[in-house]
XYZ file of C-alpha atoms in Angstrom:
592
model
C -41.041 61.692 190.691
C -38.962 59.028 189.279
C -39.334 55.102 189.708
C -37.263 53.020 191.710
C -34.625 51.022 189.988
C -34.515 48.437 192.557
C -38.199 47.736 192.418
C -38.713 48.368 188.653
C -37.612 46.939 185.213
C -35.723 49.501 183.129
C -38.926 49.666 180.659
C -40.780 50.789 183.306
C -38.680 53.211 184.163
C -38.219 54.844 180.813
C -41.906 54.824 180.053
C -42.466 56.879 183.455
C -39.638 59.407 182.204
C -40.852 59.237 178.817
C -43.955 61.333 179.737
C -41.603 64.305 180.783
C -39.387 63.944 177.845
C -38.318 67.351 175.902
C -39.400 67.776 172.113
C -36.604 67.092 169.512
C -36.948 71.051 169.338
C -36.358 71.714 173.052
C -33.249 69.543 173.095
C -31.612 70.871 170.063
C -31.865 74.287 171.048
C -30.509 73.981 174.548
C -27.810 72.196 172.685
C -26.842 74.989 170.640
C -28.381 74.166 167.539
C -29.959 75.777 164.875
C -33.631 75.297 163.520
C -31.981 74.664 159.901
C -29.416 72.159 161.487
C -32.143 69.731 162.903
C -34.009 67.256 160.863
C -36.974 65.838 163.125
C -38.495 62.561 163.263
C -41.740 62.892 165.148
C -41.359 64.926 168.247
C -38.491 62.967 170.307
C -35.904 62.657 167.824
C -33.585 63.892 164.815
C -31.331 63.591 162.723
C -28.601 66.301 162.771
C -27.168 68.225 159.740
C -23.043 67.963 160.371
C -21.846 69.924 157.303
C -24.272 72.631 158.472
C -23.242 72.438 162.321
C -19.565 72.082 162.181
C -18.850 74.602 159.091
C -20.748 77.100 161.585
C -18.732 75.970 164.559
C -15.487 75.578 162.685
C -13.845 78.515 164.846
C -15.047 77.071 168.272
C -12.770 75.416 170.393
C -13.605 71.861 170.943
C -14.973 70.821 174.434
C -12.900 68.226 176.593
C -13.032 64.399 175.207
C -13.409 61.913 177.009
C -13.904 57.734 176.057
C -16.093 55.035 178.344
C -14.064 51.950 178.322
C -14.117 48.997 181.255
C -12.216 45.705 182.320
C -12.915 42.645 180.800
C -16.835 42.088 180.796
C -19.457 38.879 182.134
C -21.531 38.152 179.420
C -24.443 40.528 181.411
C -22.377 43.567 180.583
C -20.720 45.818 182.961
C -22.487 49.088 182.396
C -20.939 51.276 179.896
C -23.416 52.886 177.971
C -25.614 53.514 181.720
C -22.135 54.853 182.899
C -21.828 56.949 179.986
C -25.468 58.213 180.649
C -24.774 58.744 183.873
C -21.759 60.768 183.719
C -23.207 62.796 181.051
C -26.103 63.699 183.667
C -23.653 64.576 186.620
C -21.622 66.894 184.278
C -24.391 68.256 183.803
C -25.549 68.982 187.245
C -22.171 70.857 188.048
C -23.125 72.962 185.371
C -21.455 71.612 182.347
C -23.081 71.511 178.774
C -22.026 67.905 178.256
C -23.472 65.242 175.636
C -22.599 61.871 174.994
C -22.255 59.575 171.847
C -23.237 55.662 171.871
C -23.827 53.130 169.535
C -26.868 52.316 168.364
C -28.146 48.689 169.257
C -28.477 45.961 166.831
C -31.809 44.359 166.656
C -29.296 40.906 167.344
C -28.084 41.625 170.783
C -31.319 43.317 171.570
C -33.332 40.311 170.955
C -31.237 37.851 171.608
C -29.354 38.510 175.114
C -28.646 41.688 176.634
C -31.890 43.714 175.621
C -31.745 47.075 175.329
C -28.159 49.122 175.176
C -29.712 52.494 176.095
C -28.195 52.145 179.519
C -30.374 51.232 182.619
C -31.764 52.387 185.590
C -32.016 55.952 186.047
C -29.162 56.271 183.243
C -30.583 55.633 180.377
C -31.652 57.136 176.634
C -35.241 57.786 175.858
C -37.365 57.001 173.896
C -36.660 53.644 174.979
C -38.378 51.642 172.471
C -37.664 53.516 168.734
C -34.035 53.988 169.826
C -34.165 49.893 170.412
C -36.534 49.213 167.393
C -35.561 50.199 164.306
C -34.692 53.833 165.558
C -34.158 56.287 162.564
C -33.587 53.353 160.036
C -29.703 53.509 159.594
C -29.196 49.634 160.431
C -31.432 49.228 157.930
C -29.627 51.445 155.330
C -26.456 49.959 156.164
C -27.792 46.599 155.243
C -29.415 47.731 152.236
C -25.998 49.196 151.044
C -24.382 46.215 152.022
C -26.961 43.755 150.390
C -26.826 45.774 147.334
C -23.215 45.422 146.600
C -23.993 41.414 147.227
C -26.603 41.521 144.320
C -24.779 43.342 141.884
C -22.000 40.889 142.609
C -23.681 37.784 141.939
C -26.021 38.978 139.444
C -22.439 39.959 137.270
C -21.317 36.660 137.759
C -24.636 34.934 136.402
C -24.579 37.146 133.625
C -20.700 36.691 132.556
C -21.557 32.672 132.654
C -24.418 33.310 130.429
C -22.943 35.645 128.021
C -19.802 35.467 126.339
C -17.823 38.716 125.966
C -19.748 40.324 122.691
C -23.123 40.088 124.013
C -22.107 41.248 127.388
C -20.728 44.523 125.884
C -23.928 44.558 123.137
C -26.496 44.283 126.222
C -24.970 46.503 129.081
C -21.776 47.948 127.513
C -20.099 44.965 130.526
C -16.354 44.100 130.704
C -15.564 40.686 132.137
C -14.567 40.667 135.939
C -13.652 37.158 135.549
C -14.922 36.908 139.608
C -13.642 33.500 141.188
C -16.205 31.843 142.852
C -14.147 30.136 145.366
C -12.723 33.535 146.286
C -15.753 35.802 147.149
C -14.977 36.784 150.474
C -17.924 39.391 151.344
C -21.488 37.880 152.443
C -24.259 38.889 153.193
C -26.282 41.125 156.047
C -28.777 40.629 158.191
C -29.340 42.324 161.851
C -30.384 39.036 163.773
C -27.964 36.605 165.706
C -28.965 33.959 163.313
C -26.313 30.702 163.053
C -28.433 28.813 160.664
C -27.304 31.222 157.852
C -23.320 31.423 159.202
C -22.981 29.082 156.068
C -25.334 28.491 152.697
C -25.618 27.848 149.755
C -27.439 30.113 147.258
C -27.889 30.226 143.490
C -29.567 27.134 143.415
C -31.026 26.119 139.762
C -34.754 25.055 139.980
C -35.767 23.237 136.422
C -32.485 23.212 134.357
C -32.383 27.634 134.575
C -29.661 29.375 134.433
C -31.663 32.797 135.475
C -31.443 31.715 139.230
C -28.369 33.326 140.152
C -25.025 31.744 140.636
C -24.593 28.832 142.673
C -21.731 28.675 145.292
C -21.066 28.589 148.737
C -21.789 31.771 150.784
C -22.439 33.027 154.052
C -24.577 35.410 156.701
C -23.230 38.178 159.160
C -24.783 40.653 161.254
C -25.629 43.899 160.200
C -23.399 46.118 162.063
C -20.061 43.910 161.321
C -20.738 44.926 157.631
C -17.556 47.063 156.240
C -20.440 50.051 155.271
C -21.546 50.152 158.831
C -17.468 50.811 159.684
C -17.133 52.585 157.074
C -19.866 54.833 158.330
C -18.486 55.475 161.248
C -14.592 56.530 159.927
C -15.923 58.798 157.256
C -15.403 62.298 158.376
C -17.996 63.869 155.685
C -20.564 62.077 152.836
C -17.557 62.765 150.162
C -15.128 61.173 152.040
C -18.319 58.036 152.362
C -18.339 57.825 148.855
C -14.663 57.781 147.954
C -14.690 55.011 150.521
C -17.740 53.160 149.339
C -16.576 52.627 146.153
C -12.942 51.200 147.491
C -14.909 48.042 149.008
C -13.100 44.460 147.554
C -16.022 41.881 147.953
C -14.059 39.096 146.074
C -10.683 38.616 143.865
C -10.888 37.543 139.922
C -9.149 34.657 138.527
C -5.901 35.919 138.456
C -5.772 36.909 142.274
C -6.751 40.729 141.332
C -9.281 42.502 143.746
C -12.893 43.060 142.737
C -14.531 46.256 143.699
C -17.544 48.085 144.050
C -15.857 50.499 141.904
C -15.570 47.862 139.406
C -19.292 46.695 139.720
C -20.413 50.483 139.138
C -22.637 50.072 142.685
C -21.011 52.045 144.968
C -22.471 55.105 143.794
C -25.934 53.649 144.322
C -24.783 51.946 148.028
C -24.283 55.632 149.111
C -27.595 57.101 147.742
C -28.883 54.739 150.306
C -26.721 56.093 153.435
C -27.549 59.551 152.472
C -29.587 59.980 155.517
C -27.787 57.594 157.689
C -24.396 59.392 157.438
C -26.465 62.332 159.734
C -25.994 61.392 163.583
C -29.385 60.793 165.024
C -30.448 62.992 168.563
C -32.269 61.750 171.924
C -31.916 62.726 175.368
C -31.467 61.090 178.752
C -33.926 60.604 181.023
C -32.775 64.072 182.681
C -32.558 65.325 179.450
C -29.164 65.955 178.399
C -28.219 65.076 174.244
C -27.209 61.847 173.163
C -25.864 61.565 170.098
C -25.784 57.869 168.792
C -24.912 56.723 165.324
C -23.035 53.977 163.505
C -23.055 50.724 165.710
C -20.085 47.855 164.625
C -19.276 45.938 167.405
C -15.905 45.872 169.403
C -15.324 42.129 169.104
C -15.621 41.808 165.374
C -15.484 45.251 164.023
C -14.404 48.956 165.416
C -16.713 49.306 168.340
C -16.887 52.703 168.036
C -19.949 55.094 167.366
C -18.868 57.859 164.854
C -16.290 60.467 163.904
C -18.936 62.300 162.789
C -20.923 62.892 165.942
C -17.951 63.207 168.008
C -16.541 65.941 166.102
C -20.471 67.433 166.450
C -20.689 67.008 169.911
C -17.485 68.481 170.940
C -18.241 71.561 168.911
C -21.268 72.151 170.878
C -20.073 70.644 174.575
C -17.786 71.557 177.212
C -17.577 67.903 177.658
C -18.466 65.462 175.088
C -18.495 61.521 176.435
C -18.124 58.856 174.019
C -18.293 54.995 174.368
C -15.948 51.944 173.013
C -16.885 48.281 172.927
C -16.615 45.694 175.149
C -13.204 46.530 177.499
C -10.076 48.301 176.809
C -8.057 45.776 174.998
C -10.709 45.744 172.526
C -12.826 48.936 171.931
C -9.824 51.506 173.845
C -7.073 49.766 171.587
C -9.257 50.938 168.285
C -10.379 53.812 169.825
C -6.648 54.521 171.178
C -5.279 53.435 167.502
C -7.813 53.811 164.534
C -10.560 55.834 165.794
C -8.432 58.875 166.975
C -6.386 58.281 163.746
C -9.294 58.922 161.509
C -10.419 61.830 163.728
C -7.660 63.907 164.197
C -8.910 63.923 167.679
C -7.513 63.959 170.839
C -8.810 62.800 174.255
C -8.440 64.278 177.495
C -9.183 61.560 179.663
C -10.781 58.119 180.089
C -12.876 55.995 182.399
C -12.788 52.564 182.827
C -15.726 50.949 184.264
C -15.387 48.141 187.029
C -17.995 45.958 188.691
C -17.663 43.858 191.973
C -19.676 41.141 189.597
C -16.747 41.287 186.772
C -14.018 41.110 189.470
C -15.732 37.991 191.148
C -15.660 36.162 187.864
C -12.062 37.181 186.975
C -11.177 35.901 190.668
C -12.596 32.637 190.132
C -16.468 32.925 190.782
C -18.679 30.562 187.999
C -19.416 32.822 184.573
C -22.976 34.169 185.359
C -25.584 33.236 182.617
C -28.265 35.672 181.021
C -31.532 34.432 181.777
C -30.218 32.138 184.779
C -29.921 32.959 188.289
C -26.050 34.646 189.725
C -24.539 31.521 191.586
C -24.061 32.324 194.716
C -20.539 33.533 194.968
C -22.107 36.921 193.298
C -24.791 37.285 195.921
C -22.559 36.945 199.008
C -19.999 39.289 200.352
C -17.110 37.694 199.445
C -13.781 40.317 199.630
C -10.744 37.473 198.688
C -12.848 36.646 194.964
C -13.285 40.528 194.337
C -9.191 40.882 195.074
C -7.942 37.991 192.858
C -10.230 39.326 190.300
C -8.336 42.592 190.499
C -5.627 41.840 187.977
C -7.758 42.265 185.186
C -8.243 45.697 186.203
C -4.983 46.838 187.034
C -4.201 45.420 183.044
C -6.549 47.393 181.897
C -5.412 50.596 184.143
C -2.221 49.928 182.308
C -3.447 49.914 178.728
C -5.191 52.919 178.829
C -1.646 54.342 180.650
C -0.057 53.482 177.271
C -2.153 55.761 175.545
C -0.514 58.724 177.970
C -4.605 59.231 178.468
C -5.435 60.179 182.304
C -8.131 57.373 183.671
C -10.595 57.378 185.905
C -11.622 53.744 187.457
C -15.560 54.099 187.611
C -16.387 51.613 190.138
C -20.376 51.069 189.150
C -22.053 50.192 192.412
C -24.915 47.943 192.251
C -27.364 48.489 195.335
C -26.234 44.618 196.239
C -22.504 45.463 196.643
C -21.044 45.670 200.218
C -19.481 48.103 201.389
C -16.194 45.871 202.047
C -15.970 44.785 198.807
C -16.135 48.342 197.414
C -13.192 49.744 199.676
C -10.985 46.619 198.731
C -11.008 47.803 194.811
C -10.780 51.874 195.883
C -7.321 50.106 198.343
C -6.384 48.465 194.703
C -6.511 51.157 192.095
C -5.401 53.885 194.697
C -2.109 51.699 195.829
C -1.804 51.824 192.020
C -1.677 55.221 191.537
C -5.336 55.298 189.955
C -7.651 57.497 190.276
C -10.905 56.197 191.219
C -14.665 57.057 191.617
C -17.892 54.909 193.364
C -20.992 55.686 190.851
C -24.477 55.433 191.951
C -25.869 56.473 188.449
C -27.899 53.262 188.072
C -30.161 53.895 191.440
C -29.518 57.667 191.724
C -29.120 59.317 188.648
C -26.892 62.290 187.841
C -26.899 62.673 191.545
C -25.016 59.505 192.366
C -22.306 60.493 189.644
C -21.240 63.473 191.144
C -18.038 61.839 192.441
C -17.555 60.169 188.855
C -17.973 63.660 187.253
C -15.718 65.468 189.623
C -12.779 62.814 189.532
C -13.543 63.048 185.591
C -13.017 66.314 185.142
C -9.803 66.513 187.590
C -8.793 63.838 185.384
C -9.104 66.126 182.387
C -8.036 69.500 183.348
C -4.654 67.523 184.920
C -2.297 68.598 182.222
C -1.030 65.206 182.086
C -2.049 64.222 178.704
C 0.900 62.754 176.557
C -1.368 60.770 173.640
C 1.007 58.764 171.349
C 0.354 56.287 169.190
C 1.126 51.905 170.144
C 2.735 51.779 167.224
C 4.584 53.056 163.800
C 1.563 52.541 161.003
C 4.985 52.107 158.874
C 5.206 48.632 160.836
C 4.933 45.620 158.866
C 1.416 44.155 159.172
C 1.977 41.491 161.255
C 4.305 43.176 163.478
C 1.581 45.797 164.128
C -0.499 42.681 164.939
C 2.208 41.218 167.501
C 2.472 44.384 169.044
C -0.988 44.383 169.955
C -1.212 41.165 171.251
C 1.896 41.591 173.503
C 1.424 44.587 174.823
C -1.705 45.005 174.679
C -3.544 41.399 175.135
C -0.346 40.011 177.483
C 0.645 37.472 174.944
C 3.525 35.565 174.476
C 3.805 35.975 170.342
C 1.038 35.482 167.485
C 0.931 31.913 165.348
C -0.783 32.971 161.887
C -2.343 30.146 160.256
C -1.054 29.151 156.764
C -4.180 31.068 155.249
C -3.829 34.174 157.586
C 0.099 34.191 156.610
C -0.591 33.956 152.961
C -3.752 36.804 153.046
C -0.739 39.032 155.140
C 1.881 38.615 153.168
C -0.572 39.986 149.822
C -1.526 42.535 151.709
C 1.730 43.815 152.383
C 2.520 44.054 149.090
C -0.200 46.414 148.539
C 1.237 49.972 147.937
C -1.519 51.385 150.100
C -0.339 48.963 153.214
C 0.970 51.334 155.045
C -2.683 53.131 155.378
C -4.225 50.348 156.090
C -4.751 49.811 160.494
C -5.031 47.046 162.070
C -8.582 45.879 163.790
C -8.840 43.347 165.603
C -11.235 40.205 165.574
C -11.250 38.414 169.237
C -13.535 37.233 172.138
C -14.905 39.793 174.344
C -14.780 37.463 177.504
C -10.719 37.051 177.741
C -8.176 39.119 177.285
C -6.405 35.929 175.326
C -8.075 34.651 171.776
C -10.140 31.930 175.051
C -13.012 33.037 176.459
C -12.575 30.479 179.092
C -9.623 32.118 180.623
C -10.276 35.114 183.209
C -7.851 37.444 184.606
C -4.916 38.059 182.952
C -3.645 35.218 181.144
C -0.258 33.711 181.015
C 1.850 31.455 178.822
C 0.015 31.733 175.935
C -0.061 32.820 172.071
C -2.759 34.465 169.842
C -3.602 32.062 167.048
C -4.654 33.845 164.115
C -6.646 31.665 161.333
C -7.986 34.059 159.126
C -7.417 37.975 157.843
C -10.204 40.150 156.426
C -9.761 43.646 154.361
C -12.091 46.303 154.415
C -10.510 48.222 151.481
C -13.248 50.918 151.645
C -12.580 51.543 155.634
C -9.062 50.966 155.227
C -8.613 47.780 157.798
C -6.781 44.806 157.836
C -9.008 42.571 160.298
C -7.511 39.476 162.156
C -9.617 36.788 162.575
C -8.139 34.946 166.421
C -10.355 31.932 168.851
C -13.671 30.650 167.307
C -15.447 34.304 166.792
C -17.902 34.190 164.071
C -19.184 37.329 162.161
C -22.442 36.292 162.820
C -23.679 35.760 166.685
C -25.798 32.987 167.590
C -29.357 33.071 169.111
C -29.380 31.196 172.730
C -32.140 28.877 174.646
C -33.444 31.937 176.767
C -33.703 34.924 174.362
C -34.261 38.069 175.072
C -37.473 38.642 172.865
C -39.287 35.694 175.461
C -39.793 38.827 177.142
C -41.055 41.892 174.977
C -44.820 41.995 174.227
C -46.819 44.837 172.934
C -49.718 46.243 175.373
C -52.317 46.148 172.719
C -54.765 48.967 174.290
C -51.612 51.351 174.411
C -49.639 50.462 171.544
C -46.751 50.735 174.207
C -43.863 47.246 173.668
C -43.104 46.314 177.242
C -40.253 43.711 178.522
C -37.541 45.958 176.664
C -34.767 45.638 179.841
């Protein structure tokens, strides 16, 4: 018997579930899998072998795709990954082998505001508190790689101060790289919303040394905005991770020339560290369908997408296969829509966008809820006019994803506080719209309260209405891929590139490879515009672009728009005020 969500913290929940869980073993077989194809780690998880699996499968027909997306989120979240979950479990129970694919959490988020990201309720991934902690160590890896490339930078710029060109070559056979210290644009990882190390300084001399490192300015971001965690998840195979690895430009030399990994001789040993981590990592739901989760870059500041690699595993062994983008349709759908499926080869079959009565209130003009702080009280009443205006922001989004010529499905999650008024005015919207729309109960009920979700999903899919094209020409002009984005995509009125931004475009342009290179996007999550302050859908406005990033190795060009920093900050009420450790049990509690 199952806990209620209403009357129980998500922990809780899992915990109780946790003691019915499947072995790794179980799960794998019912999945299809092979004893040689799954690498354990203990007896709830594993890590999959994807060579193994899809050169096996390579003459099975792939299983329908679909992509989680939603409208413009509150900073609580909407619900994705638990709607993921959840429709997973009510494919399931109309007799569909079905898996999905999520992200895996970043200690950051996880201890700083939203808590877990294994979904919630009676949707959610187990074992709750390895897949939140640490998991299989891939974060970790990714770090590692990334940190790695950061030390064999600066230690070959300490070294070419100290040596001139004769004892370089006599002590490590060394050519100059001539790095410019003003122009090292890589920092470093770490997987913690930590501001205090957004900006530092490092190589600091103690004593008159020169054996300290090199001194310069330099800089902190999170873990899974690092170009190896994106590059992680766009590699189709560990050859094609390596080719990649090595095609990473951490800084330019004196004469404006890109400095690689390549050139440091590193990115051979950054990829002996992601050996294990390029292998998507297997858990199960609470009713104990496969979740495949690997690779974790956010949506805001990096892809937002969990991997090629387990998508293309899980649709080998699925008749449906679920997978989740980050943060709402302009941002994860447009990279899933653009880059993602690019990199894949894939194609999906349909697409749910998931809508709360909570979201709509805020786009309609209700105060921004708070984590940690009690909903005002516009989100506790019944109140049908807020829930109506806030409706624009999901008919925009209903209109992206119609771009794509991708059938949707509006998910309207139902929390158990929702009225029944409020509901039937959104199902009025989207079906006066032409949308096709679905009330889950997945959070309270399980794969039995997305039965209308699965069934609308799967009409959605077997429509024959899929026409999947590209948003743009990839043989565009950089920036006029970017201004096609943000016009038809974001709802501005044009793009204003910053000197900087114009000059970093303009080389990049000139790069024979430009044309290969897509565009990702850096913006707030809270706005379709570059303002988290401004709900709905936006008018009169212009993206302002101050800053363009390359990741050579992933092969994106990465606009920097609004005050979004690479690495999040840690607010007053954190989430880790709340996780303990029973210490007669061993088991961490306060995990949402």
């Amino acid at each position: 018997m199952t806990l209620d969500p209403t009357k129980n913290p998500d922990w809780k929940i899992a915990q109780d579930a946790e003691s019915r869980m499947k072995t790794v073993e179980t799960l794998a077989a019912e999945m299809g899998l092979e004893s040689r194809e799954l690498l354990p780690y203990g007896h709830y998880m594993g890590k999959i072998e994807q060579q193994a699996v899809l050169e096996r499968l390579a003459g099975r027909p792939d299983g329908k795709y679909v992509d989680v997306t939603a409208i413009t989120p509150t900073p609580l979240g909407e619900g994705k990954s638990t709607t993921t979950i959840g429709l997973v479990q009510g494919l399931a129970r109309r007799g569909l082998r079905s898996s999905a694919a999520i992200r895996q959490p970043s200690g950051g988020p996880t201890m700083g505001m939203k808590g877990s990201a294994a979904g919630g309720g009676l949707s959610q991934c187990i074992p709750l508190t390895p897949y939140s902690l640490n998991f299989t160590g891939d974060i970790h890896a990714v770090g590692a790689a990334h940190n790695l490339a950061m030390t064999a930078l600066t230690a070959r710029m300490q070294h070419e101060r100290n040596y001139d060109d004769a004892t370089l070559a006599r002590l490590s056979g060394m050519r100059r790289l001539n790095v410019d210290p003003t122009r090292v644009g890589t920092g470093w990882v770490m997987d913690f919303c930590a501001q205090a190390l957004r900006n530092v300084i490092i190589g600091i001399e103690g004593d008159g040394r020169r054996n300290d490192g090199f001194m310069m300015r330099s800089h902190f971001d999170i873990t899974v905005a690092s170009e190896v965690m994106s590059i992680l998840s766009v590699a189709r195979d560990l050859r094609d991770l390596r080719e990649r690895m090595g095609r990473m430009v951490l800084a330019l030399d004196r004469d404006g020339k890109p400095v690689t990994t390549a050139d440091l001789e590193v990115a051979g040993a950054m990829t002996a560290w992601l050996v294990e981590a390029v292998k998507p990592n297997l858990i199960q739901t609470i009713e104990g369908q496969p979740v495949l989760v690997h690779t974790g870059p956010f949506g805001n500041i990096a892809l937002g997408q969990s991997s090629v690699i387990a998508d293309r595993v899980g649709l080998k062994l699925s008749d449906v296969h679920v997978t989740e983008s980050g943060f709402a349709a302009e941002m994860g759908y447009e990279k899933f829509w653009n880059l993602k499926c690019r990199y894949s080869g894939l194609t999906p079959d349909a697409a749910v966008i998931v809508a709360t009565v909570r979201a709509l209130k805020s786009h309609g003009g209700a105060p921004q809820p708070r984590p940690g702080r009690p909903l005002p009280e516009a989100y506790t009443r019944e109140d049908v006019s807020l829930v109506e205006a806030g409706c624009v922001n999901l008919l925009h989004h209903i209109g992206i994803v119609r771009r794509s010529g991708v059938p949707s499905v509006v998910c309207i999650n139902k929390f158990h506080t929702d009225s029944p008024v409020e509901i039937a005015a959104i199902r009025r919207i989207c079906e006066t719209a032409g949308a096709r729309v679905a009330v889950s109960e997945h959070w309270e009920k399980g794969g039995e309260g997305a039965l209308e979700l699965a069934d609308a999903v799967m009409d959605a899919c077997n429509s024959g209405k899929q026409n999947f094209k590209p948003l743009y020409d990839w043989s565009l002009p950089l920036t006029e891929r970017i201004t096609c984005i943000a016009r038809e995509i974001y709802g501005a009125d044009g793009v204003d590139f910053e000197p900087l931004a114009a000059q970093r475009l303009k080389a990049l342009q000139e790069r024979p490879d430009a044309n290969d290179l897509g565009v990702c996007m850096v913006k707030t999550q809270y706005s379709l515009s570059d303002d988290p302050t401004r709900k709905g859908v936006p008018a009169s406005w212009r993206l302002h672009v101050r800053d363009v990033l390359l990741f050579g190795g992933a092969g994106l060009v990465c606009p920097v728009s609004g005050d979004i920093s690479l690495m999040p900050g840690t607010g007053s009420h954190p989430s880790f005020r709340n996780i303990d450790v029973d210490v007669n049990t061993g088991k961490v509690t306060g995990l949402f």
